[in-house]
Tab-separated table of C-alpha atoms and ligand atoms in Angstrom:
chain	number	residue	atom	x	y	z
N	1	MET	CA	-124.361	42.971	53.181
N	2	SER	CA	-125.040	41.867	56.723
N	3	VAL	CA	-128.629	41.452	57.842
N	4	PRO	CA	-130.102	44.885	58.023
N	5	LYS	CA	-131.221	46.231	61.454
N	6	ILE	CA	-134.566	47.839	61.457
N	7	MET	CA	-135.384	50.053	64.570
N	8	THR	CA	-139.080	50.808	64.980
N	9	ILE	CA	-139.517	53.704	67.460
N	10	TYR	CA	-142.911	54.409	69.003
N	11	GLY	CA	-144.250	55.883	72.344
N	12	THR	CA	-148.000	56.429	72.450
N	13	ARG	CA	-150.970	54.131	72.134
N	14	PRO	CA	-151.966	54.913	68.481
N	15	GLU	CA	-148.374	54.402	67.378
N	16	ALA	CA	-148.155	51.041	69.275
N	17	ILE	CA	-151.558	49.808	67.622
N	18	LYS	CA	-150.203	50.740	64.197
N	19	VAL	CA	-146.663	49.417	64.503
N	20	VAL	CA	-147.231	46.117	66.122
N	21	PRO	CA	-148.210	44.378	62.903
N	22	VAL	CA	-145.043	45.724	61.369
N	23	ILE	CA	-142.891	44.628	64.466
N	24	ALA	CA	-144.429	41.111	64.084
N	25	ALA	CA	-143.810	40.805	60.353
N	26	LEU	CA	-140.145	42.008	60.752
N	27	GLN	CA	-139.634	39.420	63.608
N	28	ARG	CA	-140.915	36.608	61.304
N	29	ASP	CA	-138.725	37.654	58.400
N	30	GLU	CA	-135.219	36.424	58.440
N	31	ARG	CA	-134.006	39.131	56.165
N	32	PHE	CA	-134.251	41.566	58.944
N	33	ILE	CA	-133.099	42.129	62.560
N	34	SER	CA	-135.812	43.904	64.374
N	35	VAL	CA	-135.269	46.226	67.251
N	36	PRO	CA	-138.415	47.757	68.794
N	37	VAL	CA	-137.904	50.846	70.811
N	38	SER	CA	-140.323	52.621	73.087
N	39	THR	CA	-139.861	56.185	74.303
N	40	GLY	CA	-142.571	55.453	76.979
N	41	GLN	CA	-144.270	58.908	76.095
N	42	HIS	CA	-147.249	57.092	77.259
N	43	ARG	CA	-147.281	54.527	79.984
N	44	GLU	CA	-150.284	52.541	80.981
N	45	MET	CA	-152.022	53.125	77.634
N	46	LEU	CA	-148.768	51.890	75.771
N	47	ASP	CA	-148.258	48.940	78.021
N	48	GLN	CA	-151.926	47.770	77.417
N	49	VAL	CA	-151.157	47.515	73.625
N	50	ASN	CA	-147.568	45.933	74.031
N	51	THR	CA	-148.953	43.228	76.451
N	52	MET	CA	-151.994	42.504	74.258
N	53	PHE	CA	-149.955	41.991	71.142
N	54	GLY	CA	-146.971	40.302	72.940
N	55	VAL	CA	-144.407	42.948	72.050
N	56	THR	CA	-141.565	43.574	74.415
N	57	PRO	CA	-139.451	46.670	73.146
N	58	SER	CA	-135.628	46.226	73.380
N	59	TYR	CA	-135.468	49.540	75.015
N	60	ASP	CA	-137.852	51.752	76.877
N	61	LEU	CA	-136.989	55.301	77.826
N	62	GLY	CA	-139.907	55.625	80.233
N	63	LEU	CA	-140.259	59.284	79.465
N	64	MET	CA	-144.019	59.719	80.570
N	65	LYS	CA	-144.523	62.537	83.114
N	66	ALA	CA	-147.902	63.963	84.308
N	67	GLY	CA	-148.602	67.181	82.354
N	68	GLN	CA	-145.605	66.935	80.270
N	69	GLY	CA	-144.872	69.747	77.821
N	70	LEU	CA	-143.929	69.256	74.104
N	71	ASN	CA	-140.539	70.668	74.441
N	72	GLU	CA	-139.849	68.472	77.443
N	73	ILE	CA	-140.868	65.270	75.720
N	74	VAL	CA	-139.069	66.152	72.548
N	75	SER	CA	-135.803	67.100	74.247
N	76	ARG	CA	-135.864	64.077	76.573
N	77	ALA	CA	-136.746	61.740	73.662
N	78	MET	CA	-134.055	63.196	71.485
N	79	VAL	CA	-131.256	62.713	74.088
N	80	GLY	CA	-132.507	59.279	75.013
N	81	LEU	CA	-132.824	57.949	71.367
N	82	ASP	CA	-129.442	59.373	70.390
N	83	GLY	CA	-127.701	56.894	72.706
N	84	ILE	CA	-129.720	53.982	71.627
N	85	ILE	CA	-129.141	54.778	67.948
N	86	GLU	CA	-125.409	55.105	68.495
N	87	GLU	CA	-125.320	51.895	70.326
N	88	GLU	CA	-127.454	49.802	67.890
N	89	LYS	CA	-126.426	51.421	64.512
N	90	PRO	CA	-129.589	50.559	62.744
N	91	ASP	CA	-129.798	50.669	58.874
N	92	VAL	CA	-133.446	51.925	59.067
N	93	ILE	CA	-135.659	53.682	61.487
N	94	ILE	CA	-139.495	53.442	61.172
N	95	SER	CA	-141.399	56.339	62.601
N	96	GLN	CA	-145.118	56.162	62.631
N	97	GLY	CA	-147.576	58.950	62.312
N	98	ASP	CA	-147.281	62.391	63.796
N	99	THR	CA	-146.624	62.321	67.587
N	100	SER	CA	-143.788	63.961	69.347
N	101	THR	CA	-142.156	60.517	69.690
N	102	ALA	CA	-142.417	60.049	65.880
N	103	MET	CA	-140.896	63.436	64.994
N	104	THR	CA	-138.136	63.137	67.431
N	105	ALA	CA	-137.311	59.661	66.248
N	106	ALA	CA	-137.071	60.754	62.663
N	107	LEU	CA	-134.869	63.671	63.328
N	108	ALA	CA	-132.651	61.899	65.768
N	109	GLY	CA	-132.089	59.141	63.199
N	110	PHE	CA	-131.595	61.703	60.326
N	111	HIS	CA	-128.861	63.377	62.436
N	112	ARG	CA	-127.118	60.123	62.743
N	113	GLY	CA	-127.557	59.457	59.042
N	114	VAL	CA	-129.915	56.650	59.276
N	115	GLN	CA	-132.458	56.074	56.563
N	116	ILE	CA	-135.982	57.109	57.863
N	117	VAL	CA	-139.095	55.361	56.900
N	118	HIS	CA	-142.342	57.143	57.559
N	119	LEU	CA	-145.322	54.915	58.231
N	120	GLU	CA	-148.536	56.607	57.625
N	121	ALA	CA	-147.128	59.246	55.482
N	122	GLY	CA	-148.810	62.112	53.676
N	123	LEU	CA	-151.774	62.822	55.782
N	124	ARG	CA	-152.503	66.593	55.809
N	125	THR	CA	-155.143	69.063	57.008
N	126	GLY	CA	-153.343	71.793	55.329
N	127	ASN	CA	-153.446	73.944	58.627
N	128	ILE	CA	-150.129	73.777	60.484
N	129	GLN	CA	-152.024	74.778	63.704
N	130	SER	CA	-154.460	71.837	63.481
N	131	PRO	CA	-154.085	69.217	64.737
N	132	PHE	CA	-151.471	70.596	67.009
N	133	PRO	CA	-148.597	69.673	66.922
N	134	GLU	CA	-149.282	66.740	64.805
N	135	GLU	CA	-149.700	68.572	61.446
N	136	ALA	CA	-146.106	70.069	61.901
N	137	ASN	CA	-144.735	66.800	63.195
N	138	ARG	CA	-145.782	64.798	60.102
N	139	ARG	CA	-144.484	67.407	57.693
N	140	ILE	CA	-141.199	67.458	59.350
N	141	ILE	CA	-140.972	63.692	59.180
N	142	GLY	CA	-141.613	63.907	55.620
N	143	GLN	CA	-138.680	66.227	55.000
N	144	VAL	CA	-136.203	63.752	56.467
N	145	ALA	CA	-137.668	60.472	55.237
N	146	SER	CA	-136.328	58.271	52.566
N	147	LEU	CA	-139.398	56.261	52.053
N	148	HIS	CA	-142.963	57.454	52.630
N	149	LEU	CA	-145.469	54.568	53.307
N	150	ALA	CA	-148.699	56.396	52.456
N	151	PRO	CA	-151.892	54.626	53.701
N	152	THR	CA	-154.152	55.735	50.735
N	153	ALA	CA	-154.061	57.239	47.293
N	154	ALA	CA	-155.261	60.652	48.821
N	155	SER	CA	-152.122	60.709	51.075
N	156	ARG	CA	-149.927	59.982	48.155
N	157	GLU	CA	-151.433	62.775	46.293
N	158	ASN	CA	-150.716	65.131	49.137
N	159	LEU	CA	-146.977	64.151	48.885
N	160	LEU	CA	-146.777	64.476	45.290
N	161	ARG	CA	-148.228	68.019	45.609
N	162	GLU	CA	-145.335	68.937	47.888
N	163	SER	CA	-142.931	67.692	45.304
N	164	PHE	CA	-141.709	64.536	47.018
N	165	ASP	CA	-140.236	61.956	44.617
N	166	SER	CA	-142.930	59.538	43.483
N	167	SER	CA	-140.437	56.549	43.493
N	168	ARG	CA	-140.028	56.980	47.033
N	169	ILE	CA	-143.845	56.825	47.914
N	170	VAL	CA	-145.712	53.431	48.320
N	171	VAL	CA	-149.480	53.096	49.062
N	172	THR	CA	-149.646	50.477	51.777
N	173	GLY	CA	-153.039	50.670	53.333
N	174	ASN	CA	-153.088	51.672	56.949
N	175	THR	CA	-151.658	49.146	59.276
N	176	VAL	CA	-154.388	49.816	61.812
N	177	ILE	CA	-156.719	47.771	59.741
N	178	ASP	CA	-154.318	44.856	60.261
N	179	SER	CA	-154.473	45.325	64.021
N	180	LEU	CA	-158.287	45.885	63.986
N	181	LEU	CA	-158.965	42.615	61.991
N	182	LYS	CA	-156.735	40.690	64.429
N	183	ALA	CA	-158.428	42.251	67.655
N	184	ALA	CA	-161.882	41.840	66.308
N	185	SER	CA	-161.286	38.091	65.839
N	186	TRP	CA	-160.672	37.573	69.485
N	187	ASP	CA	-164.060	38.487	70.738
N	188	THR	CA	-162.657	39.370	74.368
N	189	PRO	CA	-165.437	39.796	77.128
N	190	PHE	CA	-165.764	43.213	78.788
N	191	ALA	CA	-163.819	43.201	82.080
N	192	ASP	CA	-165.820	46.262	83.385
N	193	PRO	CA	-169.007	44.917	85.060
N	194	ALA	CA	-171.231	47.883	84.084
N	195	LEU	CA	-170.031	47.830	80.584
N	196	ALA	CA	-170.544	43.989	80.371
N	197	ASP	CA	-174.038	44.215	81.757
N	198	ALA	CA	-175.061	47.216	79.479
N	199	ALA	CA	-173.583	45.541	76.351
N	200	ALA	CA	-175.625	42.218	77.168
N	201	THR	CA	-179.005	44.269	77.040
N	202	ASP	CA	-180.598	45.609	73.891
N	203	ARG	CA	-180.023	49.132	74.723
N	204	ASP	CA	-178.392	51.288	72.088
N	205	MET	CA	-174.987	52.459	72.902
N	206	VAL	CA	-173.080	55.697	71.990
N	207	LEU	CA	-169.185	55.578	72.241
N	208	VAL	CA	-167.382	58.780	73.026
N	209	THR	CA	-163.707	59.518	73.238
N	210	THR	CA	-161.817	62.703	73.289
N	211	HIS	CA	-158.225	63.980	73.928
N	212	ARG	CA	-156.797	66.236	71.255
N	213	ARG	CA	-154.664	69.043	72.596
N	214	GLU	CA	-156.202	71.660	70.660
N	215	ASN	CA	-159.731	70.569	71.878
N	216	LEU	CA	-158.620	70.867	75.625
N	217	HIS	CA	-160.141	74.247	75.888
N	218	ALA	CA	-163.355	72.893	74.581
N	219	MET	CA	-163.559	69.738	76.748
N	220	GLU	CA	-166.395	71.416	78.787
N	221	GLU	CA	-168.445	72.002	75.745
N	222	ILE	CA	-167.924	68.390	74.638
N	223	GLY	CA	-168.806	67.079	78.271
N	224	GLY	CA	-171.923	69.337	78.138
N	225	ALA	CA	-172.981	67.800	74.893
N	226	VAL	CA	-172.729	64.246	76.107
N	227	GLN	CA	-174.600	65.260	79.230
N	228	GLU	CA	-177.350	66.850	77.276
N	229	LEU	CA	-177.564	63.775	75.003
N	230	ALA	CA	-177.568	61.364	77.978
N	231	GLN	CA	-180.431	63.182	79.509
N	232	ALA	CA	-182.378	63.378	76.314
N	233	TYR	CA	-181.895	59.680	75.624
N	234	PRO	CA	-182.365	57.759	78.962
N	235	ASP	CA	-182.901	54.488	77.243
N	236	MET	CA	-179.395	54.857	75.577
N	237	VAL	CA	-176.066	54.025	77.309
N	238	PHE	CA	-173.329	56.525	76.576
N	239	VAL	CA	-169.588	55.049	77.283
N	240	LEU	CA	-166.645	57.182	77.824
N	241	PRO	CA	-163.330	55.318	77.899
N	242	LEU	CA	-161.427	58.393	79.333
N	243	HIS	CA	-158.002	59.242	78.178
N	244	LEU	CA	-155.519	59.313	81.183
N	245	ASN	CA	-154.677	62.968	80.465
N	246	PRO	CA	-155.766	64.663	83.676
N	247	LYS	CA	-156.834	67.706	81.881
N	248	VAL	CA	-159.382	65.604	79.889
N	249	ARG	CA	-160.774	63.999	83.075
N	250	LEU	CA	-161.119	67.259	84.941
N	251	ALA	CA	-163.068	68.826	82.201
N	252	ILE	CA	-165.397	65.877	81.292
N	253	LEU	CA	-166.044	64.170	84.595
N	254	PRO	CA	-168.176	66.904	86.376
N	255	LYS	CA	-170.609	66.960	83.453
N	256	VAL	CA	-171.281	63.287	83.251
N	257	GLU	CA	-170.245	61.318	86.299
N	258	ASN	CA	-173.608	61.437	88.042
N	259	LEU	CA	-175.736	60.163	85.111
N	260	ASP	CA	-177.266	56.735	85.304
N	261	ASN	CA	-176.855	56.001	81.648
N	262	VAL	CA	-173.344	57.248	81.410
N	263	ILE	CA	-170.441	54.606	81.871
N	264	ILE	CA	-167.102	56.041	82.517
N	265	THR	CA	-164.082	53.753	82.093
N	266	ASP	CA	-160.424	53.800	82.050
N	267	PRO	CA	-158.756	53.409	78.621
N	268	LEU	CA	-160.033	49.953	77.383
N	269	PRO	CA	-157.612	47.358	76.100
N	270	TYR	CA	-157.693	47.494	72.243
N	271	ASP	CA	-159.534	44.226	71.810
N	272	GLN	CA	-162.441	45.321	74.316
N	273	PHE	CA	-162.394	48.725	72.598
N	274	THR	CA	-162.796	47.230	69.220
N	275	LYS	CA	-165.737	45.114	70.577
N	276	LEU	CA	-167.205	48.330	71.982
N	277	MET	CA	-167.095	50.206	68.660
N	278	ASP	CA	-168.828	47.297	67.071
N	279	ARG	CA	-171.540	47.133	69.758
N	280	SER	CA	-172.129	50.885	69.497
N	281	LYS	CA	-174.816	52.671	67.294
N	282	LEU	CA	-172.827	55.922	67.072
N	283	VAL	CA	-169.313	57.117	67.775
N	284	LEU	CA	-168.507	60.644	68.834
N	285	THR	CA	-164.607	61.269	68.720
N	286	ASP	CA	-161.724	63.511	68.070
N	287	SER	CA	-159.323	60.511	67.608
N	288	GLY	CA	-157.509	59.859	64.256
N	289	GLY	CA	-157.484	56.062	64.818
N	290	VAL	CA	-161.232	55.816	65.513
N	291	GLN	CA	-161.880	57.702	62.442
N	292	GLU	CA	-160.418	54.876	60.545
N	293	GLU	CA	-161.709	51.989	62.446
N	294	ALA	CA	-165.246	52.771	63.055
N	295	PRO	CA	-166.131	52.963	59.393
N	296	ALA	CA	-164.646	49.589	58.715
N	297	LEU	CA	-167.288	48.426	61.234
N	298	GLY	CA	-170.152	50.380	59.658
N	299	LYS	CA	-170.386	52.690	62.478
N	300	PRO	CA	-171.290	56.488	61.787
N	301	VAL	CA	-168.766	58.802	63.275
N	302	LEU	CA	-169.236	62.343	64.479
N	303	VAL	CA	-165.803	63.918	64.489
N	304	MET	CA	-165.392	66.723	67.038
N	305	ARG	CA	-163.083	68.727	64.977
N	306	GLU	CA	-163.154	71.443	62.410
N	307	ASN	CA	-160.940	69.572	59.883
N	308	THR	CA	-159.563	66.071	59.204
N	309	GLU	CA	-156.431	64.801	57.575
N	310	ARG	CA	-158.691	61.570	56.876
N	311	PRO	CA	-161.021	62.787	54.123
N	312	GLU	CA	-161.729	59.288	52.661
N	313	ALA	CA	-164.375	58.252	55.162
N	314	VAL	CA	-166.027	61.704	54.949
N	315	ALA	CA	-166.247	61.268	51.311
N	316	ALA	CA	-167.756	57.893	51.734
N	317	GLY	CA	-170.424	59.500	53.895
N	318	THR	CA	-169.600	57.512	57.141
N	319	VAL	CA	-167.806	60.311	58.848
N	320	LYS	CA	-169.075	63.886	59.491
N	321	LEU	CA	-167.063	66.803	61.054
N	322	VAL	CA	-169.161	68.620	63.673
N	323	GLY	CA	-166.563	70.721	65.435
N	324	THR	CA	-166.693	71.179	69.223
N	325	ASP	CA	-169.759	73.509	69.637
N	326	ARG	CA	-172.225	71.816	72.107
N	327	ASN	CA	-175.330	72.684	70.088
N	328	ARG	CA	-173.797	71.547	66.906
N	329	ILE	CA	-172.772	68.212	68.412
N	330	THR	CA	-176.195	67.451	69.849
N	331	THR	CA	-178.077	68.593	66.756
N	332	GLU	CA	-176.034	66.210	64.609
N	333	ALA	CA	-176.243	63.348	67.087
N	334	ARG	CA	-179.960	63.791	67.586
N	335	ARG	CA	-180.616	63.846	63.731
N	336	LEU	CA	-178.916	60.394	63.650
N	337	LEU	CA	-180.507	58.928	66.694
N	338	ASP	CA	-184.124	60.185	65.823
N	339	ASP	CA	-184.132	59.701	61.986
N	340	ALA	CA	-183.665	56.130	60.731
N	341	ASP	CA	-183.104	57.306	57.074
N	342	SER	CA	-180.282	59.701	58.045
N	343	TYR	CA	-178.803	56.927	60.202
N	344	ALA	CA	-179.009	54.388	57.448
N	345	GLU	CA	-177.386	56.745	55.004
N	346	MET	CA	-174.281	56.991	57.358
N	347	ALA	CA	-174.065	53.337	58.475
N	348	ASN	CA	-172.342	51.856	55.550
N	349	ALA	CA	-169.380	49.772	56.207
N	350	VAL	CA	-166.511	51.165	54.122
N	351	ASN	CA	-162.851	50.362	54.205
N	352	PRO	CA	-161.032	53.214	52.493
N	353	TYR	CA	-158.083	52.906	54.879
N	354	GLY	CA	-156.723	49.332	54.481
N	355	ASP	CA	-157.390	45.573	53.777
N	356	GLY	CA	-155.187	43.958	56.632
N	357	GLN	CA	-151.997	43.777	54.426
N	358	GLY	CA	-150.552	47.069	55.307
N	359	ALA	CA	-147.592	45.568	57.291
N	360	ALA	CA	-146.846	43.135	54.447
N	361	ARG	CA	-146.686	45.958	51.956
N	362	SER	CA	-144.552	48.027	54.256
N	363	ILE	CA	-141.993	45.318	54.850
N	364	ALA	CA	-141.839	44.658	51.123
N	365	ALA	CA	-141.154	48.304	50.409
N	366	ILE	CA	-138.420	48.496	53.011
N	367	SER	CA	-136.898	45.371	51.374
N	368	GLN	CA	-136.898	47.225	48.130
N	369	LEU	CA	-135.352	50.307	49.761
N	370	LEU	CA	-132.596	48.155	51.046
N	371	GLY	CA	-132.039	46.197	47.635
N	372	ILE	CA	-132.997	42.768	49.220
N	373	GLY	CA	-136.613	42.452	47.762
N	374	THR	CA	-139.327	43.962	45.697
N	375	ARG	CA	-142.651	45.808	46.482
N	376	LEU	CA	-145.958	44.285	46.523
N	377	PRO	CA	-148.841	45.712	44.428
N	378	GLU	CA	-150.114	48.822	46.141
N	379	PHE	CA	-153.190	49.199	48.229
N	380	THR	CA	-156.574	50.526	46.640
N	381	ALA	CA	-159.718	50.940	48.234
N	382	GLU	CA	-161.371	48.315	45.953
N	383	LEU	CA	-159.066	45.674	47.343
N	384	ALA	CA	-160.964	46.143	50.735
N	385	ALA	CA	-164.449	46.537	49.413
H	401	UD1	C1	-150.278	62.138	72.376
H	401	UD1	C2	-149.966	62.510	71.068
H	401	UD1	C3	-151.139	62.704	70.140
H	401	UD1	C4	-151.824	61.312	70.121
H	401	UD1	C5	-152.190	60.971	71.458
H	401	UD1	C6	-152.837	59.718	71.583
H	401	UD1	C7	-148.089	64.180	70.992
H	401	UD1	C8	-147.740	65.628	71.081
H	401	UD1	N1	-149.429	63.936	71.205
H	401	UD1	O1	-151.197	63.017	72.977
H	401	UD1	O2	-150.780	62.951	68.766
H	401	UD1	O3	-153.152	61.587	69.337
H	401	UD1	O4	-150.958	60.921	72.287
H	401	UD1	O5	-153.460	59.298	72.812
H	401	UD1	O6	-147.300	63.569	70.801
H	401	UD1	N2	-151.128	59.992	80.484
H	401	UD1	C9	-151.187	59.003	81.424
H	401	UD1	N3	-150.849	57.588	80.924
H	401	UD1	C10	-150.652	57.330	79.669
H	401	UD1	C11	-150.756	58.238	78.745
H	401	UD1	C12	-150.963	59.532	79.063
H	401	UD1	O7	-151.166	59.274	82.681
H	401	UD1	O8	-150.503	56.021	79.544
H	401	UD1	C13	-151.412	61.318	80.813
H	401	UD1	C14	-150.134	61.922	81.440
H	401	UD1	O9	-150.516	62.823	82.442
H	401	UD1	C15	-149.469	62.744	80.187
H	401	UD1	C16	-150.775	63.214	79.569
H	401	UD1	O10	-151.580	62.137	79.514
H	401	UD1	O11	-148.781	63.851	80.564
H	401	UD1	C17	-150.727	63.558	78.026
H	401	UD1	O12	-149.832	62.611	77.346
H	401	UD1	P1	-149.070	63.150	76.079
H	401	UD1	O13	-148.365	62.016	75.529
H	401	UD1	O14	-148.326	64.513	76.420
H	401	UD1	O15	-150.226	63.667	75.116
H	401	UD1	P2	-151.498	63.021	74.433
H	401	UD1	O16	-152.544	64.147	74.659
H	401	UD1	O17	-151.666	61.822	75.124
H	402	UDP	N1	-158.390	53.044	71.731
H	402	UDP	C1	-158.162	51.868	72.791
H	402	UDP	N2	-158.871	52.034	73.882
H	402	UDP	C2	-159.465	53.153	74.289
H	402	UDP	C3	-159.620	54.238	73.411
H	402	UDP	C4	-159.049	54.140	72.074
H	402	UDP	O1	-157.571	50.933	72.338
H	402	UDP	O2	-160.017	53.189	75.330
H	402	UDP	C5	-157.578	52.833	70.364
H	402	UDP	C6	-158.516	53.051	69.257
H	402	UDP	O3	-159.032	51.888	68.812
H	402	UDP	C7	-157.505	53.561	68.274
H	402	UDP	C8	-156.600	54.344	69.134
H	402	UDP	O4	-156.664	53.892	70.449
H	402	UDP	O5	-156.737	52.531	67.544
H	402	UDP	C9	-156.637	55.843	69.145
H	402	UDP	O6	-155.856	56.308	69.955
H	402	UDP	P1	-156.067	57.836	70.383
H	402	UDP	O7	-157.492	58.210	70.055
H	402	UDP	O8	-155.584	58.069	71.707
H	402	UDP	O9	-155.023	58.676	69.324
H	402	UDP	P2	-155.075	59.123	67.745
H	402	UDP	O10	-155.434	58.172	66.962
H	402	UDP	O11	-156.099	60.232	67.993
H	402	UDP	O12	-153.806	59.679	67.641
């Protein structure tokens, strides 16, 4: 057999953060030819990650458009990827997570008869409308995948419940922890002067991120909650690295931009964001990746959603679902900021998502799929404890 070609397709910031360890491992491994492909569904936010980790995609479709619709992204990505798949003829396509890029990459590869490997397989809320469209995307990818790289035992259970072949499921740990451990070791200074000054004081910091499509209607509630908290805790600093989606900015900025103790920044480079999570006392977010990272740093997370496909840190007590109602967000945040016992109960460093070996287990599982290697022992939360 000739050297197998592995095409890793990605397009947004979180996919990039989670595939870079896999791309780096493939590139080091002489058993594979690695072809990283970007759809460019995101631009600045994706380029930040590629630059930081030194990845240059072999192809970049440059798809991002302001206010892009789902069908527009999917149809343009499908056409663009098809030409690249036809040209490169990969043996395997890796699709990560649940974005429009990931779903399209899996379907485009499947249509061309390529084996699909789903990295971060088996996450489920059980509600096809939430998160939208991600829950549908990951289920579609699962249907066409030959190998399911489930981050945790719970995600494997979800797949088994849907009758996927157990021999095609491998628990790898989430590769986000590979990237987190690497970035955390860099200790990069904050480039934003206001953030650098605030971080150098002993003031408590609260980190807020929001971007989910199904939360766009609730952004003013979320902005209102941050405004109320910032006014109630003038000694604390609230930091909002705002997603570049103009709809997020328009809704959030009017509520918070004139408050002295609120720092608004552009999306932070991943190493600085990691440092900020570590510096923060509390994290409010609707992000998937942040729900995985903050618990590993021992930071309590209030998730501004009604459900989550990441139940492990909720079970460990470090993450709590609070929805998007302004009063509920502020009540839960106040409880943690005012009551040291409640805070201490949630501030336990837990690492149910990975141990930094997610990429190595993923590559080994792919080598077994291709008949050129064997799997490694699976990830268990005890390994990361
Ligand atoms: C996408 C994913 C979501 C993921 C999120 C991570 C889908 C359907 N959604 O949502 O699952 O959680 O990425 O952030 O795939 N923009 C820029 N520059 C950038 C990135 C975005 O200006 O680098 C702006 C553009 O105006 C763009 C808008 O943000 O139209 C929305 O981007 P899009 O990729 O459509 O959706 P996200 O909400 O980012
Ligand atoms: N992140 C970052 N800079 C920021 C905000 C987030 O590097 O300013 C990282 C974060 O650490 C996590 C990822 O981006 O790894 C999450 O991306 P996002 O919340 O956009 O998407 P999701 O994970 O919800 O799909």
